[in-house]
CSV table of C-alpha atoms in Angstrom, one decimal:
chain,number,residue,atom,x,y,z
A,1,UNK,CA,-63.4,31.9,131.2
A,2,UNK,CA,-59.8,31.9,129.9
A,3,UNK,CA,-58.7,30.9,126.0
A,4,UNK,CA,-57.2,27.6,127.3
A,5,UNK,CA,-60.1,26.3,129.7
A,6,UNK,CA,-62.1,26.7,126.5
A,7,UNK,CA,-59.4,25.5,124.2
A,8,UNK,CA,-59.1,22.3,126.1
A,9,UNK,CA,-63.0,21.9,126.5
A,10,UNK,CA,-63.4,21.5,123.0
A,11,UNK,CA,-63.3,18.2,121.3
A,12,UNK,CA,-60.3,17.1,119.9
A,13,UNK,CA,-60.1,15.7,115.9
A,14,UNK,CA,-60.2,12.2,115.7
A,15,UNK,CA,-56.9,11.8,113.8
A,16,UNK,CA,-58.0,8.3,111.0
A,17,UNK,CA,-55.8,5.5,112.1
A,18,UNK,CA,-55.0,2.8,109.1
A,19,UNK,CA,-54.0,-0.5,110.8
A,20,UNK,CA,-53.5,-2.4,107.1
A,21,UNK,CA,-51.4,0.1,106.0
A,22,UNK,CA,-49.2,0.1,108.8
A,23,UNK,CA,-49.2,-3.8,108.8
A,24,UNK,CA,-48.9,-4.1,105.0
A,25,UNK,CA,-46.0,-1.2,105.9
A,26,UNK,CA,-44.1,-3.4,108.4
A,27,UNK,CA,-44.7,-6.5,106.3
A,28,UNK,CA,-42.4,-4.7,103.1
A,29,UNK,CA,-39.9,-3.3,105.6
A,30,UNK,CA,-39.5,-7.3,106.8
A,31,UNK,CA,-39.4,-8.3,103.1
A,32,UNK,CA,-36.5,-6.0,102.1
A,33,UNK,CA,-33.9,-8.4,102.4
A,34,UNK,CA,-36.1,-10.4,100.0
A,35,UNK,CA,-36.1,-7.8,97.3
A,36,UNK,CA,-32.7,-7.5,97.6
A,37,UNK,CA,-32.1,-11.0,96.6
A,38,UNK,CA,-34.5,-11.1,93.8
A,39,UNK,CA,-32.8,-8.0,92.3
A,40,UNK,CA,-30.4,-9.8,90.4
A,41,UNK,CA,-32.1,-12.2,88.9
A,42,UNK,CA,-34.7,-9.6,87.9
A,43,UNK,CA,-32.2,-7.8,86.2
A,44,UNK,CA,-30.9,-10.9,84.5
A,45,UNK,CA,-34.3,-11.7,83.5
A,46,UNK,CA,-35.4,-8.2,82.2
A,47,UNK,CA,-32.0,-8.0,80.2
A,48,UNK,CA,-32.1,-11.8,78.7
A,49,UNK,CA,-35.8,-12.1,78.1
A,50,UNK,CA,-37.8,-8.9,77.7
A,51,UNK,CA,-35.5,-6.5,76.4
A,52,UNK,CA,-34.4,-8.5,73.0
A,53,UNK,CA,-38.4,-9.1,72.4
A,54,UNK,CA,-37.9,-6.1,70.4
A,55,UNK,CA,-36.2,-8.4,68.3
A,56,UNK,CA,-39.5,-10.1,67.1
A,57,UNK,CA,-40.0,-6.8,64.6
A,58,UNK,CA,-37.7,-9.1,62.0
A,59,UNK,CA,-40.0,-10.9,61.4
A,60,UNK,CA,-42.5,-8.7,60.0
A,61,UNK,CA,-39.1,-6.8,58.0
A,62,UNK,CA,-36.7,-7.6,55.0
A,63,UNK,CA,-33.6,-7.1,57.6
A,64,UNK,CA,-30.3,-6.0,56.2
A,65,UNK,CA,-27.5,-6.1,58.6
A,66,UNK,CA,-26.3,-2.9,56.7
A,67,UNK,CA,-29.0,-1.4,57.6
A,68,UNK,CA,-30.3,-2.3,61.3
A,69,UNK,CA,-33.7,-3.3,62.9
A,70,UNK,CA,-35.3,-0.4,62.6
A,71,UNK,CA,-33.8,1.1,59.1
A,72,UNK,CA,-34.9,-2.4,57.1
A,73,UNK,CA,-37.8,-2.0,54.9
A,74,UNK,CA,-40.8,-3.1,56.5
A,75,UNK,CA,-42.9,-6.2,54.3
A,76,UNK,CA,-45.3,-7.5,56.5
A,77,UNK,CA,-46.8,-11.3,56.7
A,78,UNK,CA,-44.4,-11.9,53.8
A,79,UNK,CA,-41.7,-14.4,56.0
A,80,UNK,CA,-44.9,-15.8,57.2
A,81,UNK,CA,-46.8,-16.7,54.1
A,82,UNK,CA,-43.6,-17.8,52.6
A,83,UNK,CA,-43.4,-20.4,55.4
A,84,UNK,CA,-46.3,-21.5,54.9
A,85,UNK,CA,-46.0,-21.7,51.8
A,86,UNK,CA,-43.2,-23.9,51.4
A,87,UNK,CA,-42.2,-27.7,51.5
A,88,UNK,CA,-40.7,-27.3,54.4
A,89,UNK,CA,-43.6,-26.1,56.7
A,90,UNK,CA,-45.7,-29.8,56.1
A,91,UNK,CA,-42.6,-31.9,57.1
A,92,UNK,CA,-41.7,-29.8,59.9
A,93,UNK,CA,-45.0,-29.0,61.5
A,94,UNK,CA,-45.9,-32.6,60.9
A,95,UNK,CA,-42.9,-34.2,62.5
A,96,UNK,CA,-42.6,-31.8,65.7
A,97,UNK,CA,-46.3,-32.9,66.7
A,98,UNK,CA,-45.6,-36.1,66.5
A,99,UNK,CA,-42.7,-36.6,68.5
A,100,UNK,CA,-44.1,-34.3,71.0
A,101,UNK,CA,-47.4,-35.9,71.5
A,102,UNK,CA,-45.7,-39.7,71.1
A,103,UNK,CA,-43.4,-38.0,74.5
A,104,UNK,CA,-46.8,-36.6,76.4
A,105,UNK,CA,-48.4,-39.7,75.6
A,106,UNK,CA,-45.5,-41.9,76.1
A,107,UNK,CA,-43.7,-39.9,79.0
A,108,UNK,CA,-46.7,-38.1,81.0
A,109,UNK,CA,-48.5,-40.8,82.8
A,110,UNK,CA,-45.3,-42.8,83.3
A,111,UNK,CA,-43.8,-40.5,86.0
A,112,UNK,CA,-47.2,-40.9,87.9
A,113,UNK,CA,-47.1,-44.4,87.6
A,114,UNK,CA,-43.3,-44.9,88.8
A,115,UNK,CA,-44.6,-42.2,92.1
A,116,UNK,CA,-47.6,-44.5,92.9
A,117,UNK,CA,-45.0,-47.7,92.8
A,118,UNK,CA,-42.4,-46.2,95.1
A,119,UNK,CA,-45.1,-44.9,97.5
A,120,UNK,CA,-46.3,-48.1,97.5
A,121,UNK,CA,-42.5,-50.0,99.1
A,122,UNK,CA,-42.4,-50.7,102.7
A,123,UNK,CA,-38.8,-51.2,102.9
A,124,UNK,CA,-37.5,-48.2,103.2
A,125,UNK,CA,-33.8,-49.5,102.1
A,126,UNK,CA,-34.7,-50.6,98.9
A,127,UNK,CA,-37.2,-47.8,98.3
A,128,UNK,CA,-33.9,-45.1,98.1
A,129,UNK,CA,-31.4,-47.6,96.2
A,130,UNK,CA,-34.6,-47.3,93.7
A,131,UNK,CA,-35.4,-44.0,93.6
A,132,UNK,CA,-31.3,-43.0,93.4
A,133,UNK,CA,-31.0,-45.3,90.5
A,134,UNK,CA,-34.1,-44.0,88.9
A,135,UNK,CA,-32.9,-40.3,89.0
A,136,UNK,CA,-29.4,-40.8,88.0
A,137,UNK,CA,-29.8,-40.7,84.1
A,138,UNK,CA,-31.2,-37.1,84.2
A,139,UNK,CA,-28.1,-35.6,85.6
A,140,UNK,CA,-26.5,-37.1,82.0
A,141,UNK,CA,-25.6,-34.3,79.7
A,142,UNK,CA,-27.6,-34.2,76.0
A,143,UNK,CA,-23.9,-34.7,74.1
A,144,UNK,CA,-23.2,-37.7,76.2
A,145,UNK,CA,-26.6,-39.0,75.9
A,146,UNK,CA,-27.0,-38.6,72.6
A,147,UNK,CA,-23.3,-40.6,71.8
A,148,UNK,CA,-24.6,-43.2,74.1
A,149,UNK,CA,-27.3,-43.8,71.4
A,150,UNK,CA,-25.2,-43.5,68.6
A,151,UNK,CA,-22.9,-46.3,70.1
A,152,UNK,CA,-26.0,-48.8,71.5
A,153,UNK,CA,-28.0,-48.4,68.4
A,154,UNK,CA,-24.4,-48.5,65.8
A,155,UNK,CA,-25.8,-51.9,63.6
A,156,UNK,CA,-21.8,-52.8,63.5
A,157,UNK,CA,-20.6,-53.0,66.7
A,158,UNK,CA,-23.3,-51.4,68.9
A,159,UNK,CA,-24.2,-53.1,72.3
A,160,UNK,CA,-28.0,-53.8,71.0
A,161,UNK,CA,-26.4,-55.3,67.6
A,162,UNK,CA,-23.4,-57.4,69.3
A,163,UNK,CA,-26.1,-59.2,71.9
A,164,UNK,CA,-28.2,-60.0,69.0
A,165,UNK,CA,-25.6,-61.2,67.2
A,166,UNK,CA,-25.6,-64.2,70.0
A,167,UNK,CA,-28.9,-65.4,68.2
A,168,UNK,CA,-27.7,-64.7,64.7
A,169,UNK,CA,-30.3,-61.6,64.3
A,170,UNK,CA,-29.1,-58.9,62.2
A,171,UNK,CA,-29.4,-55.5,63.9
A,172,UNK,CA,-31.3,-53.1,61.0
A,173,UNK,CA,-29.8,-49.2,61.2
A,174,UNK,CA,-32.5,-48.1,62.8
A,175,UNK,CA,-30.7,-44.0,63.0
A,176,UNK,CA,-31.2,-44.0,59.3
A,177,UNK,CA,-35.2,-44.9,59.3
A,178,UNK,CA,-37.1,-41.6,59.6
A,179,UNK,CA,-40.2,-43.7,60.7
A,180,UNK,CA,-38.1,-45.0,64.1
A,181,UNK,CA,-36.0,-41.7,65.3
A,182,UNK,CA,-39.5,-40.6,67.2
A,183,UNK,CA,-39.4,-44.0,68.8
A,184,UNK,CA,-35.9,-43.4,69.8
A,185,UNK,CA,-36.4,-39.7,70.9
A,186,UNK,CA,-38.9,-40.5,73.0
A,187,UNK,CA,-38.2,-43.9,74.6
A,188,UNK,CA,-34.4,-42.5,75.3
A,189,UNK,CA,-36.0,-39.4,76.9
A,190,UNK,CA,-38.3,-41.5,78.8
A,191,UNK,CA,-35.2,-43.7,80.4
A,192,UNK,CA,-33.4,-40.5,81.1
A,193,UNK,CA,-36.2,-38.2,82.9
A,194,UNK,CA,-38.9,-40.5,84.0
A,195,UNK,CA,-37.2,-40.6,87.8
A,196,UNK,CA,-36.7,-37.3,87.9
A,197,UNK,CA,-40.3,-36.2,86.7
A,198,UNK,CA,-41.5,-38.3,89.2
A,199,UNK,CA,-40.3,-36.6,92.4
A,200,UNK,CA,-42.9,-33.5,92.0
A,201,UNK,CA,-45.6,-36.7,92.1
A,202,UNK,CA,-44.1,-38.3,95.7
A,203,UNK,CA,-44.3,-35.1,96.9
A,204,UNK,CA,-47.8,-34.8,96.2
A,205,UNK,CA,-48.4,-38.1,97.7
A,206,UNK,CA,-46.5,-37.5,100.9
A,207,UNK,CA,-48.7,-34.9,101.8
A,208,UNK,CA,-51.8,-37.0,101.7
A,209,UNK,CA,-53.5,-37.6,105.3
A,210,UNK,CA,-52.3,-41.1,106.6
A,211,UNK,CA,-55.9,-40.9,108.1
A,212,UNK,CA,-57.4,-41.5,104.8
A,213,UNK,CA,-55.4,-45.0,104.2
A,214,UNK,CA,-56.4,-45.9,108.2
A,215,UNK,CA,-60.2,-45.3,107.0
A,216,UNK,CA,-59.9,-47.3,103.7
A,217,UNK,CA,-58.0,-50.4,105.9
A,218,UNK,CA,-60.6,-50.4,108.3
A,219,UNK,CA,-63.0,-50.6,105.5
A,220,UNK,CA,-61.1,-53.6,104.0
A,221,UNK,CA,-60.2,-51.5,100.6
A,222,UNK,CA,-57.2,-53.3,98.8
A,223,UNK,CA,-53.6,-51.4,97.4
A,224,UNK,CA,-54.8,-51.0,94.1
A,225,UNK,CA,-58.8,-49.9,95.5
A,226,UNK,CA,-56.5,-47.2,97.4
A,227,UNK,CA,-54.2,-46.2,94.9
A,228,UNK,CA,-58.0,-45.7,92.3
A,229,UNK,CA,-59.7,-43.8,95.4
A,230,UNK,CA,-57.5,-41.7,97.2
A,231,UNK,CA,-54.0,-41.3,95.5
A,232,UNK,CA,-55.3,-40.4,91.6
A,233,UNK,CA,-58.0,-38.1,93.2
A,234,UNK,CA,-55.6,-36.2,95.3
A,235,UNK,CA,-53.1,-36.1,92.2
A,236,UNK,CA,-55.0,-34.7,89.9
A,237,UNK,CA,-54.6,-31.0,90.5
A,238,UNK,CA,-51.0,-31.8,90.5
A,239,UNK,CA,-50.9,-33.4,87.5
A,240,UNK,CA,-53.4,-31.0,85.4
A,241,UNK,CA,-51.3,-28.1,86.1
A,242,UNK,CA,-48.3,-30.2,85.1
A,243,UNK,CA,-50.6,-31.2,82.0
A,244,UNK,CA,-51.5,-28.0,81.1
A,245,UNK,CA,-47.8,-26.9,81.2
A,246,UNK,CA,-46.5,-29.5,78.9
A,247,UNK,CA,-49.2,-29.0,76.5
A,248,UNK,CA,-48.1,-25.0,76.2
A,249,UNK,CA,-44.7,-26.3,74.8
A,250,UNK,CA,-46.4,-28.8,72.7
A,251,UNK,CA,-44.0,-27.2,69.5
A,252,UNK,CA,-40.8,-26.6,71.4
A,253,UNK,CA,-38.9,-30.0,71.2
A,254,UNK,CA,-35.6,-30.0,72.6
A,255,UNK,CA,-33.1,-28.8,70.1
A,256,UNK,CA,-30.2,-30.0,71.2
A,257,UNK,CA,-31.4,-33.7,70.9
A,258,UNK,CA,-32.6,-33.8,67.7
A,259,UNK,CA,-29.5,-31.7,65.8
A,260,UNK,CA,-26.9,-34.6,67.4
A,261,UNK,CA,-29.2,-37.4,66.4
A,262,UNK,CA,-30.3,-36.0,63.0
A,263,UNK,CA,-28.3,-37.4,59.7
A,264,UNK,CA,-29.5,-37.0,56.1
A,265,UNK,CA,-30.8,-40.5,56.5
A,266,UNK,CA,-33.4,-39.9,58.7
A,267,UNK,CA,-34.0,-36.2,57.6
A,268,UNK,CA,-37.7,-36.6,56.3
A,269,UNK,CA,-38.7,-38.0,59.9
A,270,UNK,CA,-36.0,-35.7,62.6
A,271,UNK,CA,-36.6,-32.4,60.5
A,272,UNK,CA,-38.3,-30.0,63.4
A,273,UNK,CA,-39.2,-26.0,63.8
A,274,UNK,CA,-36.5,-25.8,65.8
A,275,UNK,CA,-33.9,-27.5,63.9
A,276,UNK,CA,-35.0,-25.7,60.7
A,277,UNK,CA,-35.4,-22.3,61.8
A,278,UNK,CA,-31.3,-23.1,63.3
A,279,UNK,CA,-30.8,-23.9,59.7
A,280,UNK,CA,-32.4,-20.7,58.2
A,281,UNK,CA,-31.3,-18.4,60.4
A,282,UNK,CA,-27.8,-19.3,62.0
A,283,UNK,CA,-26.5,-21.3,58.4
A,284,UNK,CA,-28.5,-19.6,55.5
A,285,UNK,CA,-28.8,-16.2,57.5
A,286,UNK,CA,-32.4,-15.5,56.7
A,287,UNK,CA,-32.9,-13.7,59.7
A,288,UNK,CA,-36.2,-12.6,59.6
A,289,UNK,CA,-38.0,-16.1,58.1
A,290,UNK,CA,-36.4,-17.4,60.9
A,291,UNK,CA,-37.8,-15.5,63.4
A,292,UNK,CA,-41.0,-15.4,61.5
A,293,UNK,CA,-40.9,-19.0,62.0
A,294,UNK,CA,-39.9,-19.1,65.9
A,295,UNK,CA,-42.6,-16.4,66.1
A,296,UNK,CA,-45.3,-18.9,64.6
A,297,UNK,CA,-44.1,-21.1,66.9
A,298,UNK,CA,-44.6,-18.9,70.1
A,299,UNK,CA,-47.6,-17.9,69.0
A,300,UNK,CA,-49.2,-21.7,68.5
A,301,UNK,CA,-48.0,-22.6,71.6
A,302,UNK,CA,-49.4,-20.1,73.1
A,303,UNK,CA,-52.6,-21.0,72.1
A,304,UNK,CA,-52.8,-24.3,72.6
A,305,UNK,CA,-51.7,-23.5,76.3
A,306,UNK,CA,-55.2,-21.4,76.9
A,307,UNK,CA,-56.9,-23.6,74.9
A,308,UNK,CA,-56.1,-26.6,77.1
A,309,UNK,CA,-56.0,-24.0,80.6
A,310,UNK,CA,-59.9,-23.1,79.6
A,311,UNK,CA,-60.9,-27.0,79.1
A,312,UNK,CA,-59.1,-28.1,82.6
A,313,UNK,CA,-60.9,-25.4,84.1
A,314,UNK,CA,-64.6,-26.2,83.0
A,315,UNK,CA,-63.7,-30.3,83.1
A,316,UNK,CA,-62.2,-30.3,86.3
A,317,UNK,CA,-62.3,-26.8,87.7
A,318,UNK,CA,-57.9,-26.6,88.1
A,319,UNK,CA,-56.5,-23.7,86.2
A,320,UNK,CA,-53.2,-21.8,86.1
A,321,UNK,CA,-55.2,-18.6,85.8
């Protein structure tokens, strides 16, 4: 018998074939154009937020522009214990909790409650005048905002102090109470995002089965019976996860805000992390207590956000990881 009769009598090699790969193969190749467009802002992000976290070694060094980052003498918790140590740390701890719980308590659940009302308009007319009107002050700058404040709440000639003039009320200062600026914060933050915070809610609810409100009619179940049985039910994952966020920035206060609506009045009652460590590091040029400070800050917030992630998780089984 010749070489290739016996050649092709013998059994071939099963050569593995790996369908995933191939399809997990195609599936990049189809994705490309993707990458390509996520490039950029994955540079941006790697050059703007990752890279100057090297940074965060001031605040365990005595830094001396003179001699650089890494040629300053190394000291420590020193910036850290000296915070704590000082007046300052009571006042400014103390006053950034409580304007950002006043705005979680305040502005949380109202954004819910404005979704639920404009689900709940038939005409549809009316429904977008509302919900236009309602999202317009977001798209107000912080500068303009804040001088809109300054001029209602001015106890001269502000538009709150003129009208009560017509009842012969005098208009108090209320800018220079620290006891009202978290009222004023919040409230004004409230009127200027609650529309806009909303939207993430109405979408939620627009993806709710319109079988379930058939059911509940047929069952004779009322608006509000509804709105209690099948529209907080199916929002709550939404708004844990939306919960658990806020609660991760529980210290970070918006800057901006604060600085243009802070005078020496209301000092004892505006005074937050944010403003102060601004103060320390950009006007006194203590460079490492201020990022000592933003570092405390960070790491708070930090915690508090898997602190709250863990309880959502064994309260109501919703988690962002």
């Amino acid at each position: 018998m010749s070489k290739s009769v016996v050649s092709e009598s013998l059994p071939k090699a099963i050569v593995p074939v790996d369908p995933k790969g191939s399809k997990k193969l195609k599936q990049f190749k189809k994705s490309i154009p993707l990458f390509i467009l996520l490039f950029p802002s994955l540079i941006l992000l790697i050059c703007f937020a990752y890279i100057p976290m090297y940074g965060i070694v001031l605040a365990f060094k005595d830094y001396s522009p003179a001699l650089g980052i890494w040629g300053s003498p190394w000291v420590g918790f020193k910036h850290f214990i000296q915070y704590f140590n000082s007046y300052q740390f009571g006042i400014t701890l103390k006053n950034t909790l409580n304007i950002s719980l006043y705005s979680i308590l305040v502005g949380f659940p109202l954004p819910i409650a404005l979704a639920i009302l404009c689900n709940q308009m038939r005409l549809m007319l009316f429904r977008k005048f509302f919900q236009v009107t309602i999202y317009l002050p977001h798209f107000i700058s912080t500068m303009v905002m804040c001088g809109m404040i300054l001029i209602f709440l001015s106890p001269s000639n502000g538009l709150v102090a003129n009208f009560l003039k017509l009842f012969d009320i005098h208009m108090p200062n209320i800018l220079s109470n620290p006891s009202m600026f978290s009222s004023v914060y919040v409230w004004s933050d409230v009127w200027q995002h609650v529309g806009w915070d909303s939207i993430i809610y109405l979408a939620a609810l627009s993806t709710i089965d319109p079988t379930y409100y058939e059911a509940a009619t047929m069952d004779g179940a009322s608006r509000l019976q509804k709105i209690i049985h099948i529209e907080l039910p199916l929002l709550l994952p939404t708004t844990m996860i939306l919960l658990i966020l806020r609660a991760g920035g529980i210290l970070s206060v918006g800057f901006e805000k604060v600085l243009l609506l802070q005078n020496p009045l209301n000092l004892a009652g505006s005074e937050i992390i944010s403003t102060y460590v601004y103060k320390v590091g950009l006007q006194s040029f203590q460079y490492s207590l201020s990022t000592a400070i933003g570092l405390f800050n960070t790491v708070v917030n930090l915690a508090v956000l898997l602190l709250v992630n863990w309880i959502s998780k064994k309260l109501t089984n919703i988690s962002l990881f």
